[in-house]
mmCIF file of C-alpha atoms and ligand atoms in Angstrom:
data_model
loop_
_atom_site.group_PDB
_atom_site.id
_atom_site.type_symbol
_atom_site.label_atom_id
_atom_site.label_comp_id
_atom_site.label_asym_id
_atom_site.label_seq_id
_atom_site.Cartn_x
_atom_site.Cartn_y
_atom_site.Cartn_z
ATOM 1 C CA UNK U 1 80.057 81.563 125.743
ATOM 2 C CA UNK U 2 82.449 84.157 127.197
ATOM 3 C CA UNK U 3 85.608 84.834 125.002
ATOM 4 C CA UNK U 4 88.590 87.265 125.879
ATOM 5 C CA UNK U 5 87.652 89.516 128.429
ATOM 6 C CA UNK U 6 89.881 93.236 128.063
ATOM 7 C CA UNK U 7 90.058 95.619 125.580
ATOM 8 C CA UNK U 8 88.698 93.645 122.835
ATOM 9 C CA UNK U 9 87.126 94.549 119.731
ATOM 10 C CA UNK U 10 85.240 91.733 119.232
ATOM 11 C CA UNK U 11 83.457 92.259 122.520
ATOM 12 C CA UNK U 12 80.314 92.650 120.412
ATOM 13 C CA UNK U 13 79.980 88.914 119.938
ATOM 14 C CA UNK U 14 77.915 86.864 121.849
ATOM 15 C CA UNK U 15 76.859 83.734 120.513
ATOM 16 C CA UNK U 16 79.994 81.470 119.892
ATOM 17 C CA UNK U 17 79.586 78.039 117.682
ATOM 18 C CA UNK U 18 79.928 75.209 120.299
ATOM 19 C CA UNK U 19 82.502 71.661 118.645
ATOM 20 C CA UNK U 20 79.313 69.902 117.955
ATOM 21 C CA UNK U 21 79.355 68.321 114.352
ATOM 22 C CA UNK U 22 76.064 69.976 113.801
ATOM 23 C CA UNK U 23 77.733 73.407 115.128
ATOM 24 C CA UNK U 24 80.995 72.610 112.716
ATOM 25 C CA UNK U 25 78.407 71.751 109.781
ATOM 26 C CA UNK U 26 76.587 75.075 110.290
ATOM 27 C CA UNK U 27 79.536 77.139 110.498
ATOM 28 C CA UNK U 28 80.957 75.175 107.546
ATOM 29 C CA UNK U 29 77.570 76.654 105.469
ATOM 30 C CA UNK U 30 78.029 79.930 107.240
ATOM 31 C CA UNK U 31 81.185 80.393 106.144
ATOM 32 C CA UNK U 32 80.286 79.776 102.704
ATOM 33 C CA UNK U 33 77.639 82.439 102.574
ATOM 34 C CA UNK U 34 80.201 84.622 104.255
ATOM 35 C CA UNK U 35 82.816 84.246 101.316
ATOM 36 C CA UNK U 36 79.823 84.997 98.843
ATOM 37 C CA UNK U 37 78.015 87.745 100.733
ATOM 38 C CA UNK U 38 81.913 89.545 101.730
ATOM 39 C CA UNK U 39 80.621 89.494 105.528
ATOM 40 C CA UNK U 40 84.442 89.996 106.291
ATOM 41 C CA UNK U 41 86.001 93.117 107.503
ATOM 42 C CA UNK U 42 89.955 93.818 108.411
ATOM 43 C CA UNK U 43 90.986 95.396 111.467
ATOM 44 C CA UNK U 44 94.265 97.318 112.233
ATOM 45 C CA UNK U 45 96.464 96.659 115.134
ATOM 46 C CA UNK U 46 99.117 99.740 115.025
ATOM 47 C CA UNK U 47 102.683 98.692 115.680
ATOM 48 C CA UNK U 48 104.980 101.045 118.008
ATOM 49 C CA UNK U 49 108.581 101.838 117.883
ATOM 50 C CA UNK U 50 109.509 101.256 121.502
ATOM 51 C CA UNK U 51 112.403 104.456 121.263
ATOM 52 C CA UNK U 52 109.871 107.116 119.888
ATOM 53 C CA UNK U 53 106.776 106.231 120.146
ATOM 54 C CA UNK U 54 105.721 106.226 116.770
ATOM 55 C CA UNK U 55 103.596 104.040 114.290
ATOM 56 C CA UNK U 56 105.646 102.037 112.055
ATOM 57 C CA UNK U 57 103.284 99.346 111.183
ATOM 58 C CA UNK U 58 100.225 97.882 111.491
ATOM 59 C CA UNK U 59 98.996 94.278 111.630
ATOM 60 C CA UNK U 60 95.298 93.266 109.523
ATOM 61 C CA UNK U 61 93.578 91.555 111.508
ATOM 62 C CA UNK U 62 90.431 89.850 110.226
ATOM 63 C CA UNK U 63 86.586 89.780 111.669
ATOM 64 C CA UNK U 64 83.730 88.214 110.301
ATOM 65 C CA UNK U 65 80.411 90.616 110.206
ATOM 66 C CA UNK U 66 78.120 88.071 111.379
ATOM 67 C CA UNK U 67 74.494 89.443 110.426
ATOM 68 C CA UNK U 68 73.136 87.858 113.645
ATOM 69 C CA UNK U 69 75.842 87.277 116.116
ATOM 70 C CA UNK U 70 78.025 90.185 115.059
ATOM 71 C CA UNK U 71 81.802 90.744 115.241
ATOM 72 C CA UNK U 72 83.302 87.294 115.194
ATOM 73 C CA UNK U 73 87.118 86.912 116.051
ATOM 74 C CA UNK U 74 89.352 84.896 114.042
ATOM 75 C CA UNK U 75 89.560 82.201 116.170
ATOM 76 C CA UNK U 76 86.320 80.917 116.074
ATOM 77 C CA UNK U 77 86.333 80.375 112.193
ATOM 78 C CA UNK U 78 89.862 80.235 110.868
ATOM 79 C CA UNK U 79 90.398 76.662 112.120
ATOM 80 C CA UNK U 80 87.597 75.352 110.059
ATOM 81 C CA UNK U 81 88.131 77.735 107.133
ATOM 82 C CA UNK U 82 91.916 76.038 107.136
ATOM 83 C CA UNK U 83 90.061 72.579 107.844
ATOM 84 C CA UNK U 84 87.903 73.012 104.733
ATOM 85 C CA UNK U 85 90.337 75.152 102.651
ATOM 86 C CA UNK U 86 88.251 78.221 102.591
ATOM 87 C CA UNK U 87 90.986 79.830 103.942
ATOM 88 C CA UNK U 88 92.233 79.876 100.723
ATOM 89 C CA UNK U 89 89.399 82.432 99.365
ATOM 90 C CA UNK U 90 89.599 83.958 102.994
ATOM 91 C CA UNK U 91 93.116 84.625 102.516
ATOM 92 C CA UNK U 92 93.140 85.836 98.888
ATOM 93 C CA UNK U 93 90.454 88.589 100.466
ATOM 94 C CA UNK U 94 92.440 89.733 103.432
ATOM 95 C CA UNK U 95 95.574 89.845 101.356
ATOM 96 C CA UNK U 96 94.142 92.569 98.905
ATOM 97 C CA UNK U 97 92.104 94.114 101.199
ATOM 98 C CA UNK U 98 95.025 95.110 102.808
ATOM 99 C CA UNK U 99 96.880 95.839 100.204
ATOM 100 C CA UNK U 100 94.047 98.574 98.932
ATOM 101 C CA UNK U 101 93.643 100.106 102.320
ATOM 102 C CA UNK U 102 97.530 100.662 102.652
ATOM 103 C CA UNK U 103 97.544 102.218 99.354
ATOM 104 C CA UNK U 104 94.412 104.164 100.112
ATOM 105 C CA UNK U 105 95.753 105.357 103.258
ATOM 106 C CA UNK U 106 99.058 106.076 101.137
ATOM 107 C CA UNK U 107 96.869 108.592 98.819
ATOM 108 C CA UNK U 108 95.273 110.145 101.728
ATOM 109 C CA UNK U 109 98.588 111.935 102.150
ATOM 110 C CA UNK U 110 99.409 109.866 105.394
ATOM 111 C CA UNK U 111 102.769 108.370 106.075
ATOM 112 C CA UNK U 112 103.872 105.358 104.408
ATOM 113 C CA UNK U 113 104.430 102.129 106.577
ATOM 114 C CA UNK U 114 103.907 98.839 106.217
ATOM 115 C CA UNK U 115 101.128 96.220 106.361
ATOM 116 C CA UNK U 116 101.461 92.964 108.052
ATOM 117 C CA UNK U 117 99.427 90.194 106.745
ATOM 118 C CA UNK U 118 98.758 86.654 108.428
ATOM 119 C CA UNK U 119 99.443 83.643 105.902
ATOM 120 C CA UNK U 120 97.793 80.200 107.161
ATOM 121 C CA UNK U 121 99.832 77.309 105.794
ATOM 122 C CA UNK U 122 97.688 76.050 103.188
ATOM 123 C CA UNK U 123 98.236 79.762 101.800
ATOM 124 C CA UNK U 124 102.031 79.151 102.308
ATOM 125 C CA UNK U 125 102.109 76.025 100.865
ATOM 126 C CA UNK U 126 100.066 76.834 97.049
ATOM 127 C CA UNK U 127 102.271 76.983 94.438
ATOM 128 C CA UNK U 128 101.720 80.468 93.192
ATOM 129 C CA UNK U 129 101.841 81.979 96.385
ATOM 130 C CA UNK U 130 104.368 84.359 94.868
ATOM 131 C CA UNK U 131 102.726 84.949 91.825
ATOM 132 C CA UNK U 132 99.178 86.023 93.607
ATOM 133 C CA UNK U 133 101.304 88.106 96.194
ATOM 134 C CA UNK U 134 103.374 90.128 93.081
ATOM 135 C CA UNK U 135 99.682 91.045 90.960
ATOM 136 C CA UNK U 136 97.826 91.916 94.347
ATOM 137 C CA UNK U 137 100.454 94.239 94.302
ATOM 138 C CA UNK U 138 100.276 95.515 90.725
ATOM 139 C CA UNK U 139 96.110 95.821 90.807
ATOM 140 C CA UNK U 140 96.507 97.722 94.140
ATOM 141 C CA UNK U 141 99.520 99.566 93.334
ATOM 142 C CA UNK U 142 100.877 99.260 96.697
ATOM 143 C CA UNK U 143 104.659 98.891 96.610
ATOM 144 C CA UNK U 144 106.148 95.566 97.588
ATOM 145 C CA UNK U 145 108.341 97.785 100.707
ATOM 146 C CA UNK U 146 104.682 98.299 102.587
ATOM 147 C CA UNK U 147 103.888 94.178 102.686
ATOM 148 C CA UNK U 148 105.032 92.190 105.479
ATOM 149 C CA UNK U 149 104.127 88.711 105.635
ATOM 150 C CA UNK U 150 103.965 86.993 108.774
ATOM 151 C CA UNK U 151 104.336 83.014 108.648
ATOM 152 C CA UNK U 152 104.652 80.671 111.996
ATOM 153 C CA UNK U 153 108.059 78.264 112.936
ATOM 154 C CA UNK U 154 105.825 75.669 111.628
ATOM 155 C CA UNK U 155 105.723 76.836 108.000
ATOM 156 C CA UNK U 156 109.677 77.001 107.932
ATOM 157 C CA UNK U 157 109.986 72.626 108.985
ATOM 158 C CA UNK U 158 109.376 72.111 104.909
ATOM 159 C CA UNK U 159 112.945 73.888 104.766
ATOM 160 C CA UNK U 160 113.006 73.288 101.414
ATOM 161 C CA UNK U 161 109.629 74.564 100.183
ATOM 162 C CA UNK U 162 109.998 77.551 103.080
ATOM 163 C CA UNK U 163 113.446 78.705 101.241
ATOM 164 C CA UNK U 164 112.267 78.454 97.756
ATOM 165 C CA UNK U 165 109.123 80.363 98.663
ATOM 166 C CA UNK U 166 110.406 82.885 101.083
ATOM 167 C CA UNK U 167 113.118 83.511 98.544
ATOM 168 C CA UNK U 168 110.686 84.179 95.822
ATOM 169 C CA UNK U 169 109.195 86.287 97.820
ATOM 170 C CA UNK U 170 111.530 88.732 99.325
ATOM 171 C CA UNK U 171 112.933 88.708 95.618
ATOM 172 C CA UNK U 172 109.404 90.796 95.074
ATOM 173 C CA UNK U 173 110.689 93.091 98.050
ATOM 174 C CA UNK U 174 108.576 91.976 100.395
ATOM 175 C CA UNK U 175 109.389 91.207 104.119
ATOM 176 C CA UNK U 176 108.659 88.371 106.397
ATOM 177 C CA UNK U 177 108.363 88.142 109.797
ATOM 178 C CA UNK U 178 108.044 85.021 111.789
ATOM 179 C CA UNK U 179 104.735 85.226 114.357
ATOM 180 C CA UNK U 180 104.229 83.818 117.569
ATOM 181 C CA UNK U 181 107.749 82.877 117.730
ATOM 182 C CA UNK U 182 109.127 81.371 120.490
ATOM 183 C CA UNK U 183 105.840 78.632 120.833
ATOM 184 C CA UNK U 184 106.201 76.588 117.244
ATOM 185 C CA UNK U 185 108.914 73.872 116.530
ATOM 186 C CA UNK U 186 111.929 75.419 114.780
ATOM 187 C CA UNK U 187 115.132 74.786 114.409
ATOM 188 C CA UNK U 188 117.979 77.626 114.846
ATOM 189 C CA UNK U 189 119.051 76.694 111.501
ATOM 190 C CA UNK U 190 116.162 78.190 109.493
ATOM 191 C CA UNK U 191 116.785 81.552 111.262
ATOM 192 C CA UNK U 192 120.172 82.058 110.104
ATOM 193 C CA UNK U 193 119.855 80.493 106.384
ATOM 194 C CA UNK U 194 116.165 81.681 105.372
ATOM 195 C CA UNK U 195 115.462 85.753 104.332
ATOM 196 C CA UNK U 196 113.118 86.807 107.613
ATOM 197 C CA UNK U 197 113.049 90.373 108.246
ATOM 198 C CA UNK U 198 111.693 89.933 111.998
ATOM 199 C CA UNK U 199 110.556 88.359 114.705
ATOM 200 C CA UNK U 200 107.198 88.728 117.036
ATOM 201 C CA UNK U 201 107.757 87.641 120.548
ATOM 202 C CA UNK U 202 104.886 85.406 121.462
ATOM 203 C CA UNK U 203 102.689 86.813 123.889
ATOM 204 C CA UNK U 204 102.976 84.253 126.351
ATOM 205 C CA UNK U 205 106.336 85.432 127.156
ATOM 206 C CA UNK U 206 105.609 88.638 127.554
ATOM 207 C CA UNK U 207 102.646 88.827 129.648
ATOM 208 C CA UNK U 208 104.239 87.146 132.743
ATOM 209 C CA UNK U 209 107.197 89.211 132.261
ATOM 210 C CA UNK U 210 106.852 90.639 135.534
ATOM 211 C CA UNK U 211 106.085 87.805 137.943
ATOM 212 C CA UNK U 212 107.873 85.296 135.568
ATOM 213 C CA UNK U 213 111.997 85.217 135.577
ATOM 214 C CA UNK U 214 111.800 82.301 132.848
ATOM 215 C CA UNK U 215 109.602 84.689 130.386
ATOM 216 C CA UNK U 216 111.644 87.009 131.386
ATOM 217 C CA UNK U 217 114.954 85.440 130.563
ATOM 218 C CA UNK U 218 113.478 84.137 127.694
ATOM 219 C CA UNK U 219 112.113 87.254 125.780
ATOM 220 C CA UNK U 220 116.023 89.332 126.790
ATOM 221 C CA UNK U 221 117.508 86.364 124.959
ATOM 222 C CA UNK U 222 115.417 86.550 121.844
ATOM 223 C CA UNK U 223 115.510 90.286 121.772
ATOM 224 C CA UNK U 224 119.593 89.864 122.075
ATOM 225 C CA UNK U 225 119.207 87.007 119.158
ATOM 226 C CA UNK U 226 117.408 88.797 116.729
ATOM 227 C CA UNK U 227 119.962 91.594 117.036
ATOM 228 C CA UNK U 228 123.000 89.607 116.760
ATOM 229 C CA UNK U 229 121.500 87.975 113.677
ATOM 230 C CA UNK U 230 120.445 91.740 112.310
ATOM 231 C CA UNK U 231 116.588 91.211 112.617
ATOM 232 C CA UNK U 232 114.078 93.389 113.715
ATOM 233 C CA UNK U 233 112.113 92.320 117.009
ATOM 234 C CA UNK U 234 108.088 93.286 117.542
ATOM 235 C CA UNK U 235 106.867 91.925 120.881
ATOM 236 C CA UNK U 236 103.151 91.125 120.893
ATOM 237 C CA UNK U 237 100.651 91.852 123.456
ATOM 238 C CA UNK U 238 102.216 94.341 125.665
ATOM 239 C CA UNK U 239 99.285 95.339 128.040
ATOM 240 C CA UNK U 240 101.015 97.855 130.532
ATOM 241 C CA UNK U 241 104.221 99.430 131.212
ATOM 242 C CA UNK U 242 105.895 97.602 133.697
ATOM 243 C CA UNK U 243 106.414 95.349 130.529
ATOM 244 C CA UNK U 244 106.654 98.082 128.490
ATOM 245 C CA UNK U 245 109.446 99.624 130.244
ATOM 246 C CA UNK U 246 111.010 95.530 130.299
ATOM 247 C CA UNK U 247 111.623 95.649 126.530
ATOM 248 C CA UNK U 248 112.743 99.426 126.268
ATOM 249 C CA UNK U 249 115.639 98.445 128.933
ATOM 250 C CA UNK U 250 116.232 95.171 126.461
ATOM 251 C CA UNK U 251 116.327 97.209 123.597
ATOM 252 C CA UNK U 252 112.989 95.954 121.615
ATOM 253 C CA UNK U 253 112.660 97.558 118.627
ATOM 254 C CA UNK U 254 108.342 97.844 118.423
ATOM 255 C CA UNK U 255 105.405 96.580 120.444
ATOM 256 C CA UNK U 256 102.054 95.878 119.446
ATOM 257 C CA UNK U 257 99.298 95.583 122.364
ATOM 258 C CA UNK U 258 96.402 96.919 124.263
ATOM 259 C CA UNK U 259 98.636 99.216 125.977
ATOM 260 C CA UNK U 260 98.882 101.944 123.312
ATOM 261 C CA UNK U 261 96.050 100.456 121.150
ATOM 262 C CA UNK U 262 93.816 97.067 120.486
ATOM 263 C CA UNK U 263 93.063 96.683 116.400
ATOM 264 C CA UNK U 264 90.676 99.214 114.948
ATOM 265 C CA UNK U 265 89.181 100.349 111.711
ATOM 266 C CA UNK U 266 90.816 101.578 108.822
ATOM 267 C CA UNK U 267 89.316 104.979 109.367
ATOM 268 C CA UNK U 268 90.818 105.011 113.082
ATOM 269 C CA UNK U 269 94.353 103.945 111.891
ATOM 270 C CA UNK U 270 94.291 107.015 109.558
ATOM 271 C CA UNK U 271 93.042 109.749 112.605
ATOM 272 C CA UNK U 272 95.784 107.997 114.161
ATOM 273 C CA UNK U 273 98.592 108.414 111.529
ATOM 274 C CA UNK U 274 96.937 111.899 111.241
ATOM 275 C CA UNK U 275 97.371 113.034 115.159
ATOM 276 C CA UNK U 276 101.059 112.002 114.943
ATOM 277 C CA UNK U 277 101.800 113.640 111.751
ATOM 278 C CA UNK U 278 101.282 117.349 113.316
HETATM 279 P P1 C2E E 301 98.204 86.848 115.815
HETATM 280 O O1 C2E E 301 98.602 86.998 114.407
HETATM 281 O O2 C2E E 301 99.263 86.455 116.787
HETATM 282 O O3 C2E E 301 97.535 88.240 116.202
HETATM 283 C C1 C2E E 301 97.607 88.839 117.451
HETATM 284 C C2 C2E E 301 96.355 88.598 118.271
HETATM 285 O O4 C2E E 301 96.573 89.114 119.588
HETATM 286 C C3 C2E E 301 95.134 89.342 117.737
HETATM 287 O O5 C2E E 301 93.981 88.557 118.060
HETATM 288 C C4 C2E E 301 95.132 90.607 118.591
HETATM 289 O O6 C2E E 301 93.859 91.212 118.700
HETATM 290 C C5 C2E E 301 95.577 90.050 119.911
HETATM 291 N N1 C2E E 301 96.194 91.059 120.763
HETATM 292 C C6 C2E E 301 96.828 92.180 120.383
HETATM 293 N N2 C2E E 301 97.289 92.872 121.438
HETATM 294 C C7 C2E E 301 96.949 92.155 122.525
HETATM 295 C C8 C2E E 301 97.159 92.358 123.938
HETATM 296 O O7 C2E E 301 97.757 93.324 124.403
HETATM 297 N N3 C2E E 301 96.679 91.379 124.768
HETATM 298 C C9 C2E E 301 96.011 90.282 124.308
HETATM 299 N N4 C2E E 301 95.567 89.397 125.194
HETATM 300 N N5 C2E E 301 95.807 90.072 122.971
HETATM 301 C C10 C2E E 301 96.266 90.995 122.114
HETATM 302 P P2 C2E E 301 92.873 88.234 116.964
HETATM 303 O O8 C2E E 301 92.612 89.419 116.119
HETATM 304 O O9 C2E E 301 91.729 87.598 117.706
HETATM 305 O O10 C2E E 301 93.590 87.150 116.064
HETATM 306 C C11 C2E E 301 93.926 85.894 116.567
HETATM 307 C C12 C2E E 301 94.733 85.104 115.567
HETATM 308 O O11 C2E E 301 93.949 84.792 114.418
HETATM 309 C C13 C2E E 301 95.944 85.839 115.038
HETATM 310 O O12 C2E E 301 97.004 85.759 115.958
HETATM 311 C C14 C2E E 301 96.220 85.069 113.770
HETATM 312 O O13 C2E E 301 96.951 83.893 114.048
HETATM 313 C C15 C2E E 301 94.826 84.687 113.320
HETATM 314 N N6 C2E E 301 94.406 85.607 112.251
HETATM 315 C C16 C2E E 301 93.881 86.848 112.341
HETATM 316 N N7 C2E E 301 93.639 87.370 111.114
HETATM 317 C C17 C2E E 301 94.043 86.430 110.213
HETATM 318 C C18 C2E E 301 94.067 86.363 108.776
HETATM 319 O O14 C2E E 301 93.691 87.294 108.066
HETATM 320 N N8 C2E E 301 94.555 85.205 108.223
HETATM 321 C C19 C2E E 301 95.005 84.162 108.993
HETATM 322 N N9 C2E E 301 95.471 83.068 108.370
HETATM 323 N N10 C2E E 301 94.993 84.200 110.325
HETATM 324 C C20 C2E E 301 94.525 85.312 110.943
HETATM 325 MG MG1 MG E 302 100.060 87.856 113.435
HETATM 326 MG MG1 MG E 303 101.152 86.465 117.094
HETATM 327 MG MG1 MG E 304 98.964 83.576 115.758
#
């Protein structure tokens, strides 16, 4: 099976699991040796601020080591690791994982920004949520200022649960941002009453940008949103500067995309904080 052609860092993989229930059943096993074994790795997607250039984020982004087939991308397992609920032990790893590289990266003498991390909605939806969050932060040490969460529209329908949690959370000093928005069902409500930090612009919207005067229309008016309701805007999956030079004119705050830089390792994201230190 082919998977995303471009810059991708999961180019690497070859053999993808096919929907058989044999395939699903094997992957389910996999996935358990995986969790035991720690076959997962976290990659960093930098995040740009679109007026100077600069690194002001960046966004884990989880792989699975696959002894045989290599570098797996996320979507070919996190479905079935929500299905099953070992998302649950997935997500607990990601979440300090990324935690100790940020503080890591902090004692390397590099500049402090934050880490985004991608909650599922099982994760979301635990009770302690909160709890696990505020002593990942105490064993890492990493303060709660460098932690962004990102959730999806979806998560926020529970408005109840979503405010309670969110509230809890941001209490801790962490931020949230809301991912792929723009594709999930929301309501407007939620934006204005719950404590989100930001948005990400879906990449569907921005990709057609160009040859699209929907997308287009679409990604000025949440860009002019977010502002008017004082949050931050990230657009995902910028790929080249005609669409680059769209969200400058709009007055995006950050972009994140193959343009300036797919996700790499750790060790890359600190040469990279490094170069633009000097
Ligand atoms: P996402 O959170 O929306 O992450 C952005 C995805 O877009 C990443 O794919 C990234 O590699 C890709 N991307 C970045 N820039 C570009 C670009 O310019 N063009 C294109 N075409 N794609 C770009 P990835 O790493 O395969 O992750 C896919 C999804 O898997 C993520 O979407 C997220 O929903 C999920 N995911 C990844 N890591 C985790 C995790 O640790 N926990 C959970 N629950 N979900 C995760
Ligand atoms: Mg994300
Ligand atoms: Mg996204
Ligand atoms: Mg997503």
């Amino acid at each position: 099976k082919v998977k995303d052609s471009g810059k991708n860092d999961c180019l690497l993989y070859s053999e993808a699991w096919d929907n058989s229930s044999l395939e699903r059943l094997t992957l389910q096993h996999e996935l358990k040796g995986a969790i035991q074994r720690g076959e997962f790795v976290l990659h960093y997607q930098p995040q740009y601020h679109l007026g100077t250039g600069k690194i002001v984020g960046v966004e884990a982004l989880v792989r699975w080591q696959h002894p045989e087939r290599g570098l797996v991308p996320p979507g070919f397992f996190i479905p079935q690791a929500e299905e099953s609920g070992m998302i649950m032990q997935i997500g607990d790893w990601v979440l300090e994982e990324a935690c100790r590289q940020n503080k890591a990266w902090q004692e390397d003498g590099l500049r402090h920004i934050p880490v985004s991390v991608n909650l599922s909605i099982r994760q979301f939806l635990q009770q302690n949520l909160t709890d696990k969050v505020a002593n990942i932060l105490a064993r890492t040490g990493l303060k709660a200022e460098f932690l962004d969460l990102e959730i999806t529209e979806t998560m926020t329908m529970d408005v109840k649960h979503a405010s309670r949690c969110l509230l809890d959370l941001t209490k801790l000093g962490v931020n949230i941002s809301i991912d792929d928005f723009g594709t999930g069902y929301s309501s407007f409500h939620y934006l204005k009453n719950l404590p989100i930090g930001r948005l990400k612009i879906d990449r569907s919207f921005v990709r057609d940008i160009q040859q699209d005067p929907g997308d287009a229309a679409i990604v000025a008016a949440i860009i002019a949103m977010a502002h008017n309701l004082n949050l931050q805007v990230i657009a995902e999956g910028v790929e080249n500067e005609v669409q680059m030079q769209f969200l400058q004119k709009h007055m995006c705050d950050e972009m994140q995309g193959y343009l300036w830089s797919p996700p790499v390792s750790g060790g890359k994201i600190a040469e990279l904080l490094q170069a633009r230190q000097q």
